[in-house]
Short mmCIF file of C-alpha atoms in Angstrom, two decimals:
data_model
loop_
_atom_site.label_atom_id
_atom_site.label_comp_id
_atom_site.label_asym_id
_atom_site.label_seq_id
_atom_site.Cartn_x
_atom_site.Cartn_y
_atom_site.Cartn_z
CA SER A 1 48.15 139.05 -6.19
CA LYS A 2 47.29 135.64 -4.84
CA MET A 3 50.12 134.25 -6.80
CA ASN A 4 52.36 136.82 -5.27
CA ASP A 5 51.17 135.90 -1.81
CA VAL A 6 51.79 132.27 -2.52
CA SER A 7 55.19 133.05 -3.88
CA LEU A 8 56.08 135.18 -0.86
CA ALA A 9 54.86 132.50 1.48
CA TYR A 10 56.92 129.92 -0.34
CA GLU A 11 60.02 132.09 -0.14
CA GLU A 12 59.45 132.70 3.58
CA MET A 13 59.05 129.00 4.12
CA LYS A 14 62.28 128.28 2.31
CA GLY A 15 64.00 130.84 4.52
CA SER A 16 62.61 129.31 7.67
CA ASN A 17 63.74 125.83 6.55
CA ALA A 18 67.26 127.14 6.18
CA LEU A 19 67.25 128.17 9.89
CA GLN A 20 65.50 124.99 11.05
CA TYR A 21 68.54 122.74 10.78
CA PRO A 22 70.96 124.95 12.78
CA LEU A 23 68.46 125.31 15.62
CA LYS A 24 67.85 121.61 15.67
CA SER A 25 71.56 120.98 15.84
CA ILE A 26 71.89 123.42 18.70
CA TYR A 27 69.11 121.67 20.59
CA VAL A 28 70.76 118.30 20.00
CA ILE A 29 74.13 119.60 21.12
CA VAL A 30 72.65 121.18 24.24
CA LEU A 31 70.85 117.93 25.01
CA ILE A 32 74.03 115.93 24.54
CA LEU A 33 76.01 118.33 26.70
CA MET A 34 73.42 118.19 29.44
CA THR A 35 73.33 114.41 29.22
CA LEU A 36 77.12 114.24 29.44
CA MET A 37 77.08 116.68 32.33
CA ILE A 38 74.51 114.56 34.16
CA LEU A 39 76.51 111.38 33.46
CA PHE A 40 79.71 113.03 34.63
CA CYS A 41 78.13 114.34 37.79
CA SER A 42 76.55 110.97 38.45
CA ALA A 43 79.84 109.17 37.86
CA TRP A 44 81.72 111.64 40.01
CA PHE A 45 79.19 111.35 42.79
CA GLY A 46 79.23 107.57 42.51
CA LEU A 47 83.02 107.49 42.61
CA TYR A 48 83.01 109.85 45.56
CA MET A 49 80.53 107.73 47.46
CA ALA A 50 82.33 104.53 46.50
CA LYS A 51 85.66 105.95 47.61
CA HIS A 52 84.15 107.15 50.87
CA LEU A 53 82.55 103.78 51.56
CA SER A 54 85.57 101.78 50.42
CA SER A 55 87.81 103.82 52.73
CA ALA A 56 85.59 102.94 55.68
CA LEU A 57 85.45 99.29 54.62
CA GLU A 58 89.21 99.23 54.10
CA THR A 59 89.69 100.61 57.61
CA LEU A 60 87.38 97.89 58.93
CA GLY A 61 89.27 95.30 56.88
CA LYS A 62 92.61 96.36 58.37
CA ALA A 63 91.08 96.38 61.85
CA THR A 64 89.75 92.85 61.22
CA GLN A 65 93.26 91.74 60.22
CA LYS A 66 94.66 93.26 63.42
CA VAL A 67 92.03 91.43 65.45
CA ALA A 68 93.08 88.20 63.75
CA GLU A 69 96.66 88.98 64.80
CA GLY A 70 95.58 89.53 68.42
CA ASN A 71 95.32 93.34 68.47
CA TYR A 72 91.90 94.11 69.98
CA GLN A 73 91.92 97.93 69.58
CA ARG A 74 88.80 99.93 68.78
CA VAL A 75 88.45 101.40 65.29
CA GLU A 76 87.51 105.06 64.71
CA ILE A 77 85.78 105.90 61.37
CA ASP A 78 84.98 109.54 60.52
CA SER A 79 81.92 109.19 58.36
CA GLY A 80 78.62 110.95 58.18
CA GLU A 81 76.83 107.83 56.95
CA THR A 82 74.56 106.33 59.55
CA GLU A 83 75.03 102.80 58.24
CA VAL A 84 78.83 103.11 58.35
CA LYS A 85 78.71 104.48 61.89
CA ARG A 86 76.40 101.64 62.93
CA LEU A 87 78.75 99.14 61.30
CA ALA A 88 81.74 100.66 63.12
CA THR A 89 79.83 100.62 66.43
CA ASN A 90 78.87 96.96 65.98
CA PHE A 91 82.46 96.13 65.00
CA ASN A 92 83.82 97.84 68.13
CA SER A 93 81.26 96.00 70.29
CA MET A 94 82.37 92.74 68.73
CA VAL A 95 86.05 93.59 69.34
CA GLU A 96 85.35 94.46 72.99
CA ALA A 97 83.46 91.20 73.45
CA LEU A 98 86.29 89.26 71.83
CA ASP A 99 88.83 91.07 74.01
CA ARG A 100 86.86 90.24 77.16
CA SER A 101 86.48 86.65 76.04
CA ARG A 102 90.22 86.46 75.29
CA LYS A 103 91.12 87.86 78.71
CA GLU A 104 88.70 85.51 80.46
CA THR A 105 90.09 82.61 78.47
CA MET A 106 93.66 83.60 79.32
CA GLU A 107 92.76 83.98 83.01
CA ALA A 108 91.00 80.62 82.96
CA ASN A 109 93.97 79.10 81.14
CA ASP A 110 96.42 80.58 83.66
CA SER A 111 94.24 79.35 86.51
CA LEU A 112 94.08 75.92 84.90
CA LYS A 113 97.86 75.88 84.49
CA VAL A 114 98.31 76.79 88.16
CA THR A 115 95.83 74.09 89.16
CA LEU A 116 97.51 71.50 86.96
CA LYS A 117 100.91 72.53 88.33
CA GLU A 118 99.64 72.20 91.90
CA LEU A 119 98.10 68.83 91.08
CA ASP A 120 101.34 67.70 89.48
CA GLN A 121 103.32 68.90 92.50
CA ARG A 122 100.92 67.09 94.81
CA ARG A 123 101.17 63.96 92.66
CA ARG A 124 104.96 64.15 92.71
CA TYR A 125 104.93 64.81 96.45
CA MET A 126 102.62 61.86 97.07
CA HIS A 127 104.79 59.70 94.82
CA VAL A 128 107.90 60.69 96.76
CA VAL A 129 106.15 60.11 100.09
CA LEU A 130 104.79 56.72 99.06
CA SER A 131 108.14 55.75 97.56
CA ASN A 132 109.92 56.41 100.85
CA VAL A 133 107.48 54.90 103.33
CA ASN A 134 108.25 51.41 104.60
CA THR A 135 104.72 50.30 103.72
CA GLY A 136 103.51 48.65 100.55
CA VAL A 137 100.54 50.61 99.15
CA ILE A 138 98.16 49.59 96.34
CA SER A 139 95.35 51.96 95.32
CA LEU A 140 92.23 50.49 93.66
CA ASP A 141 89.19 52.07 92.01
CA ALA A 142 85.58 51.01 92.63
CA GLN A 143 85.95 48.14 90.13
CA ASP A 144 89.08 46.83 91.91
CA ARG A 145 91.33 48.01 89.10
CA ILE A 146 94.80 49.12 90.16
CA THR A 147 95.46 52.87 89.91
CA MET A 148 98.77 53.07 91.80
CA ILE A 149 101.45 50.76 93.22
CA ASN A 150 104.29 52.24 95.26
CA ASP A 151 107.87 50.97 95.15
CA LYS A 152 107.63 49.04 98.43
CA ALA A 153 104.55 47.10 97.27
CA ALA A 154 106.23 46.37 93.93
CA LYS A 155 109.29 45.04 95.79
CA ILE A 156 107.17 42.89 98.12
CA LEU A 157 105.18 41.43 95.22
CA SER A 158 108.23 41.24 92.88
CA ILE A 159 106.44 43.01 90.03
CA ASN A 160 106.91 45.94 87.67
CA PRO A 161 104.22 48.44 88.82
CA LEU A 162 103.78 50.04 85.37
CA GLU A 163 102.69 46.70 83.88
CA TYR A 164 99.75 46.33 86.27
CA ILE A 165 98.18 49.80 86.18
CA ASN A 166 94.45 49.57 85.22
CA LYS A 167 94.52 45.79 85.71
CA SER A 168 92.41 43.86 88.18
CA VAL A 169 93.85 43.27 91.64
CA ASP A 170 93.49 39.48 91.26
CA GLU A 171 96.21 39.63 88.58
CA VAL A 172 98.68 40.99 91.15
CA LEU A 173 97.83 39.18 94.37
CA ASP A 174 98.35 35.45 94.74
CA GLU A 175 95.20 33.39 95.05
CA LYS A 176 95.38 33.04 98.85
CA TYR A 177 96.03 36.78 99.34
CA PHE A 178 93.27 37.72 96.88
CA ARG A 179 90.85 35.40 98.70
CA LEU A 180 91.84 37.06 101.98
CA TYR A 181 91.31 40.49 100.38
CA ARG A 182 87.79 39.54 99.26
CA GLN A 183 86.97 38.29 102.77
CA MET A 184 88.16 41.59 104.26
CA VAL A 185 86.12 43.63 101.75
CA LEU A 186 83.05 41.51 102.53
CA LYS A 187 83.59 42.12 106.25
CA MET A 188 83.83 45.88 105.61
CA ARG A 189 80.54 45.89 103.70
CA THR A 190 78.74 43.61 106.15
CA HIS A 191 79.74 45.55 109.27
CA ARG A 192 80.00 48.98 107.56
CA LEU A 193 83.64 49.41 108.49
CA ASN A 194 86.05 51.88 106.90
CA THR A 195 89.18 49.85 107.67
CA VAL A 196 89.91 46.18 108.29
CA GLU A 197 93.34 44.82 109.19
CA LYS A 198 94.79 41.37 109.74
CA GLN A 199 98.21 39.98 110.66
CA ILE A 200 99.59 37.62 108.03
CA LEU A 201 102.82 35.90 107.10
CA LEU A 202 103.87 37.32 103.74
CA ASP A 203 105.91 34.95 101.59
CA ARG A 204 109.22 36.46 100.49
CA GLY A 205 111.53 34.00 98.83
CA GLN A 206 112.45 31.18 101.18
CA SER A 207 111.11 32.93 104.28
CA SER A 208 107.90 34.46 105.57
CA VAL A 209 107.73 38.00 106.88
CA PRO A 210 105.22 38.95 109.60
CA SER A 211 103.09 41.72 108.11
CA MET A 212 99.92 43.67 108.73
CA LEU A 213 97.47 43.63 105.81
CA LYS A 214 95.19 46.67 105.95
CA VAL A 215 92.28 47.44 103.60
CA SER A 216 90.64 50.89 103.77
CA THR A 217 87.70 52.39 101.88
CA LEU A 218 88.06 55.50 99.73
CA ALA A 219 84.85 57.53 99.97
CA GLY A 220 83.93 60.74 98.14
CA GLU A 221 82.44 63.90 99.63
CA ASN A 222 78.93 62.52 99.11
CA GLY A 223 79.82 59.10 100.45
CA GLU A 224 80.17 57.42 97.06
CA ASP A 225 82.53 54.46 96.78
CA LEU A 226 85.74 55.58 95.04
CA GLY A 227 87.71 52.41 95.66
CA ARG A 228 90.06 50.97 98.26
CA VAL A 229 93.62 51.18 99.52
CA VAL A 230 95.53 47.99 100.34
CA ALA A 231 98.57 48.42 102.61
CA PHE A 232 101.27 45.96 103.69
CA ASP A 233 103.12 46.90 106.90
CA ASP A 234 106.31 44.98 107.66
CA LEU A 235 106.15 43.98 111.34
CA SER A 236 109.63 42.44 111.43
CA ASP A 237 111.09 45.31 113.48
CA VAL A 238 108.15 45.21 115.91
CA PHE A 239 108.46 41.46 116.37
CA GLN A 240 112.23 41.77 116.69
CA ALA A 241 111.87 44.45 119.37
CA GLN A 242 109.35 42.27 121.22
CA ARG A 243 111.70 39.28 121.04
CA ALA A 244 114.62 41.41 122.20
CA ALA A 245 112.59 42.65 125.17
CA ALA A 246 111.57 39.10 126.04
CA TRP A 247 115.16 37.85 125.71
CA LYS A 248 116.38 40.67 127.93
CA GLU A 249 114.08 39.47 130.69
CA VAL A 250 115.23 35.87 130.14
CA ALA A 251 118.88 36.97 130.18
CA ARG A 252 118.38 38.95 133.37
CA ARG A 253 116.85 35.98 135.15
CA ILE A 254 119.47 33.54 133.87
CA ALA A 255 122.29 35.86 134.92
CA HIS A 256 120.75 36.21 138.37
CA GLU A 257 120.01 32.50 138.93
CA VAL A 258 123.15 30.96 137.41
CA LYS A 259 125.92 33.43 138.24
CA ASN A 260 125.84 32.96 142.02
CA PRO A 261 126.63 29.19 142.10
CA LEU A 262 129.50 29.44 139.59
CA THR A 263 132.01 31.09 141.93
CA PRO A 264 131.76 28.44 144.69
CA ILE A 265 131.92 25.66 142.08
CA LYS A 266 135.15 27.07 140.64
CA LEU A 267 136.63 27.71 144.09
CA SER A 268 135.74 24.18 145.19
CA ALA A 269 137.46 22.67 142.14
CA GLN A 270 140.56 24.79 142.71
CA ARG A 271 140.57 23.79 146.41
CA LEU A 272 140.32 20.11 145.50
CA GLN A 273 143.31 20.48 143.17
CA LYS A 274 145.34 22.29 145.81
CA LYS A 275 144.49 19.89 148.65
CA PHE A 276 144.57 16.50 146.92
CA SER A 277 146.90 17.00 143.94
CA ASN A 278 149.81 15.43 145.86
CA ASP A 279 147.74 12.52 147.22
CA ILE A 280 145.80 11.63 144.07
CA THR A 281 148.03 10.63 141.18
CA ASP A 282 145.23 9.62 138.82
CA PRO A 283 145.39 11.91 135.73
CA ALA A 284 141.61 11.83 135.53
CA PHE A 285 141.40 13.84 138.76
CA THR A 286 143.45 16.70 137.33
CA ALA A 287 141.63 16.54 133.98
CA CYS A 288 138.21 16.61 135.62
CA THR A 289 138.99 19.46 137.97
CA ASN A 290 140.55 21.46 135.11
CA MET A 291 137.43 20.77 133.04
CA ILE A 292 135.23 22.07 135.87
CA ILE A 293 137.30 25.26 136.12
CA GLU A 294 137.31 25.83 132.34
CA GLN A 295 133.58 25.24 131.99
CA THR A 296 132.77 27.55 134.89
CA ASP A 297 134.87 30.23 133.18
CA SER A 298 132.95 29.63 129.93
CA LEU A 299 129.66 29.84 131.78
CA LYS A 300 130.80 33.04 133.47
CA TYR A 301 131.60 34.51 130.06
CA LEU A 302 128.11 33.64 128.81
CA ILE A 303 126.52 34.97 131.99
CA ASN A 304 128.45 38.22 131.59
CA GLU A 305 127.16 38.45 128.02
CA PHE A 306 123.62 37.88 129.28
CA SER A 307 124.10 40.49 131.97
CA GLN A 308 125.50 43.08 129.56
CA PHE A 309 122.67 42.44 127.12
CA ALA A 310 120.05 42.75 129.85
CA ARG A 311 121.53 45.96 131.31
CA MET A 312 123.11 48.07 128.59
CA PRO A 313 124.85 51.10 130.13
CA GLU A 314 123.48 54.57 129.45
CA THR A 315 125.00 56.31 126.43
CA ARG A 316 127.37 59.15 127.41
CA PRO A 317 128.44 61.04 124.26
CA ARG A 318 131.57 63.17 124.38
CA LEU A 319 133.95 64.62 121.79
CA SER A 320 135.97 61.68 120.48
CA ASN A 321 137.96 60.77 117.39
CA LEU A 322 136.49 57.86 115.44
CA ASN A 323 139.52 57.40 113.17
CA ASP A 324 141.92 57.10 116.13
CA MET A 325 139.68 54.52 117.77
CA ALA A 326 139.38 52.49 114.54
CA GLU A 327 143.17 52.56 114.03
CA LYS A 328 143.76 51.28 117.58
CA VAL A 329 141.29 48.42 117.09
CA LEU A 330 142.97 47.58 113.79
CA PHE A 331 146.42 47.58 115.43
CA LEU A 332 145.32 45.28 118.27
CA TYR A 333 143.81 42.74 115.90
CA GLU A 334 146.85 42.90 113.59
CA GLN A 335 149.03 41.84 116.53
CA ALA A 336 146.65 39.10 117.64
CA HIS A 337 145.89 37.63 114.20
CA ARG A 338 148.96 37.90 112.02
CA GLN A 339 147.60 35.34 109.56
CA ILE A 340 144.90 37.84 108.54
CA ARG A 341 145.63 40.84 106.35
CA PHE A 342 144.18 43.97 107.98
CA SER A 343 143.88 47.31 106.18
CA GLY A 344 142.26 50.65 106.85
CA GLN A 345 141.04 53.61 104.82
CA PHE A 346 140.10 56.61 106.94
CA ASP A 347 138.52 59.89 105.85
CA ASN A 348 140.72 62.75 107.10
CA GLN A 349 137.75 65.15 106.94
CA ILE A 350 136.31 63.48 110.02
CA LYS A 351 137.12 65.56 113.08
CA ALA A 352 136.22 64.85 116.69
CA PHE A 353 132.44 64.57 117.17
CA TYR A 354 130.07 63.47 119.90
CA PHE A 355 129.65 59.75 120.56
CA ASP A 356 130.18 57.28 123.42
CA LEU A 357 133.74 56.12 122.75
CA GLU A 358 133.58 53.00 124.96
CA GLN A 359 130.30 51.75 123.56
CA ILE A 360 131.25 52.36 119.92
CA LYS A 361 134.62 50.71 120.58
CA ARG A 362 132.80 47.70 121.99
CA ALA A 363 130.56 47.56 118.92
CA VAL A 364 133.57 47.72 116.58
CA PHE A 365 135.36 45.00 118.60
CA ASN A 366 132.30 42.75 118.25
CA LEU A 367 132.09 43.35 114.50
CA VAL A 368 135.81 42.78 113.89
CA GLU A 369 135.69 39.63 116.03
CA ASN A 370 132.80 38.34 113.91
CA ALA A 371 134.78 39.19 110.76
CA VAL A 372 137.80 37.26 112.11
CA ASN A 373 135.63 34.20 112.80
CA ALA A 374 133.95 34.44 109.39
CA SER A 375 137.30 34.78 107.56
CA SER A 376 139.06 31.96 109.39
CA GLY A 377 138.17 29.42 106.69
CA ASN A 378 139.56 31.56 103.86
CA GLN A 379 143.04 30.79 102.52
CA SER A 380 143.78 34.52 102.17
CA PRO A 381 141.70 36.16 104.90
CA GLU A 382 141.36 39.92 104.68
CA ILE A 383 139.55 42.47 106.83
CA ARG A 384 139.23 46.16 106.00
CA ILE A 385 137.91 49.09 108.04
CA GLU A 386 136.78 52.25 106.25
CA THR A 387 135.40 55.58 107.46
CA LEU A 388 133.64 58.18 105.34
CA LEU A 389 132.06 61.56 106.05
CA ASP A 390 128.93 62.67 104.21
CA PRO A 391 128.71 66.44 104.97
CA GLU A 392 125.37 66.90 103.19
CA ARG A 393 123.62 64.28 105.31
CA GLY A 394 125.69 65.01 108.42
CA VAL A 395 126.56 61.34 108.78
CA VAL A 396 129.78 59.40 109.41
CA THR A 397 129.87 55.86 108.02
CA LEU A 398 132.16 53.19 109.47
CA THR A 399 132.32 50.02 107.36
CA ILE A 400 133.89 46.68 108.30
CA ILE A 401 134.47 44.39 105.32
CA ASP A 402 135.60 40.77 105.33
CA ASN A 403 136.06 38.12 102.64
CA GLY A 404 134.65 35.27 104.70
CA ARG A 405 131.91 32.87 103.75
CA GLU A 406 128.93 33.96 101.69
CA VAL A 407 125.93 35.11 103.71
CA SER A 408 122.40 34.68 102.35
CA GLU A 409 119.69 37.35 102.60
CA GLU A 410 117.70 35.16 104.99
CA GLU A 411 120.73 34.95 107.30
CA MET A 412 121.28 38.71 107.12
CA GLU A 413 117.66 39.30 108.13
CA ARG A 414 118.14 37.15 111.26
CA MET A 415 121.67 38.12 112.28
CA PHE A 416 120.46 40.89 114.61
CA GLU A 417 118.12 38.54 116.47
CA PRO A 418 119.19 37.61 120.02
CA TYR A 419 121.01 34.27 120.32
CA TYR A 420 121.17 33.69 116.58
CA SER A 421 124.71 32.58 115.73
CA LYS A 422 126.37 30.48 113.02
CA HIS A 423 129.68 30.40 114.91
CA PRO A 424 130.18 27.36 117.17
CA GLY A 425 130.31 28.50 120.78
CA GLY A 426 128.99 31.97 119.98
CA SER A 427 126.43 33.54 122.30
CA GLY A 428 124.46 35.13 119.46
CA LEU A 429 124.37 38.45 121.29
CA GLY A 430 127.22 40.30 119.56
CA LEU A 431 125.25 41.86 116.70
CA THR A 432 122.21 42.39 118.94
CA ILE A 433 124.38 44.44 121.31
CA VAL A 434 125.91 46.30 118.35
CA LYS A 435 122.47 47.23 117.02
CA LYS A 436 121.34 48.42 120.46
CA ILE A 437 124.46 50.60 120.85
CA ILE A 438 124.04 52.17 117.41
CA GLU A 439 120.31 52.77 117.92
CA ASP A 440 121.08 54.49 121.25
CA HIS A 441 123.30 56.86 119.21
CA ASN A 442 120.37 57.56 116.81
CA GLY A 443 122.33 55.76 114.11
CA TYR A 444 121.78 52.82 111.79
CA VAL A 445 123.58 49.54 111.17
CA ARG A 446 123.16 47.76 107.83
CA LEU A 447 124.38 44.50 106.35
CA ALA A 448 125.31 43.98 102.70
CA ALA A 449 126.98 41.21 100.74
CA ASN A 450 130.61 41.81 99.81
CA GLN A 451 131.83 40.93 96.32
CA PRO A 452 132.97 38.35 95.42
CA GLN A 453 132.30 36.93 98.90
CA GLY A 454 132.04 37.99 102.49
CA LEU A 455 130.05 40.60 104.36
CA GLN A 456 129.95 44.37 104.77
CA VAL A 457 128.68 45.90 108.01
CA GLN A 458 127.94 49.63 107.77
CA ILE A 459 127.49 51.79 110.84
CA GLU A 460 126.04 55.29 110.36
CA LEU A 461 126.45 57.81 113.18
CA PRO A 462 125.23 61.43 113.37
CA TYR A 463 128.15 63.82 112.81
CA THR A 464 127.56 66.26 115.68
CA THR A 465 130.53 68.48 116.49
CA GLU A 466 128.77 70.98 118.76
#
């Protein structure tokens, strides 16, 4: 029976071993399936999270690219992740800060552009002003280096201003002028003066020009020394006006003291001729009395010139035709001086305008007479009168041109001075009277050399038709 039990147990064990392998396989398969399921779920969840995060990061990446291109718009990310939301919030804060900074920079840049434009306009305006003033101006910094030279100063010193910018002032001024400048600066510092001025004779070519040298301090808002300004004022016109005023007084007194005795002297000589011409046969008597009469006439002419210069009549403008007047003057001189070739070129645009016909006619007569005298030594003398209207400036120009002797610049500078004349027997008042007449008309008279020789006298008058 025990053997039977053992046998039965062995058979049962063999049966159970036959089922053991299928169960084991099932367990293994279930384990593998569960493992694969877990791996799949994990992979899917990972891909889902990665896709979700990458979408947010891609949105931020595109927004960053837009910011780089100048588009400062906020970015909106729909995500439940706290970190992503915080990242989006920080990104938007950064974009807003960048946008504010950009706007502030643009506003500052625009303001800077406006400021620079205003400074440039002021610089141009100052350059135009300084270029047109009749004063030489040199600007210096605190170390006496040149920062600016205007055109007038460059002309006076005969230099190219661009070559001397940032150079020391002693390289521009001659030794005597630089020494004078240092003395004036020392005086300013010693006596605490802002400006010092001194009259000097400024060398210009062969002549000296009376000028006013003025040195002024440039001080900052806090009183710091920023440099100095050196100015040269041409006093030629002032001195000329003073001389003209003095000569007017001299002319008035001469005319008063000398004119009265001339008439009785002439009458006495004529009476001597009439009474004793038949009794005295000596030719010397007639020659002497004729000489007395001629010289008294010459003196009367000079006295009349003095008198006219001393008492110029008041200007009385009325509507007159300048071209007609110039043609009449030309015709009269053509008849009187047939050896001279006269010509005229008149602008037909010039209509009647306001000026004193008699005074302007007198000025033109004086100028043409001077041109006749200057051209007398030329083998082919020629005198031309031209008129031209400049509508933009509202100015009429009358020019008298001759081909007489060459006139130097020094002579041209002195030709308007009273009693200066190169013509033998001339009173030297013709051009002085001309200048006075033109100035009374608020006009200008200018001298220029004619090519190849001779002189041009230009008269500018305001073109006022109403």
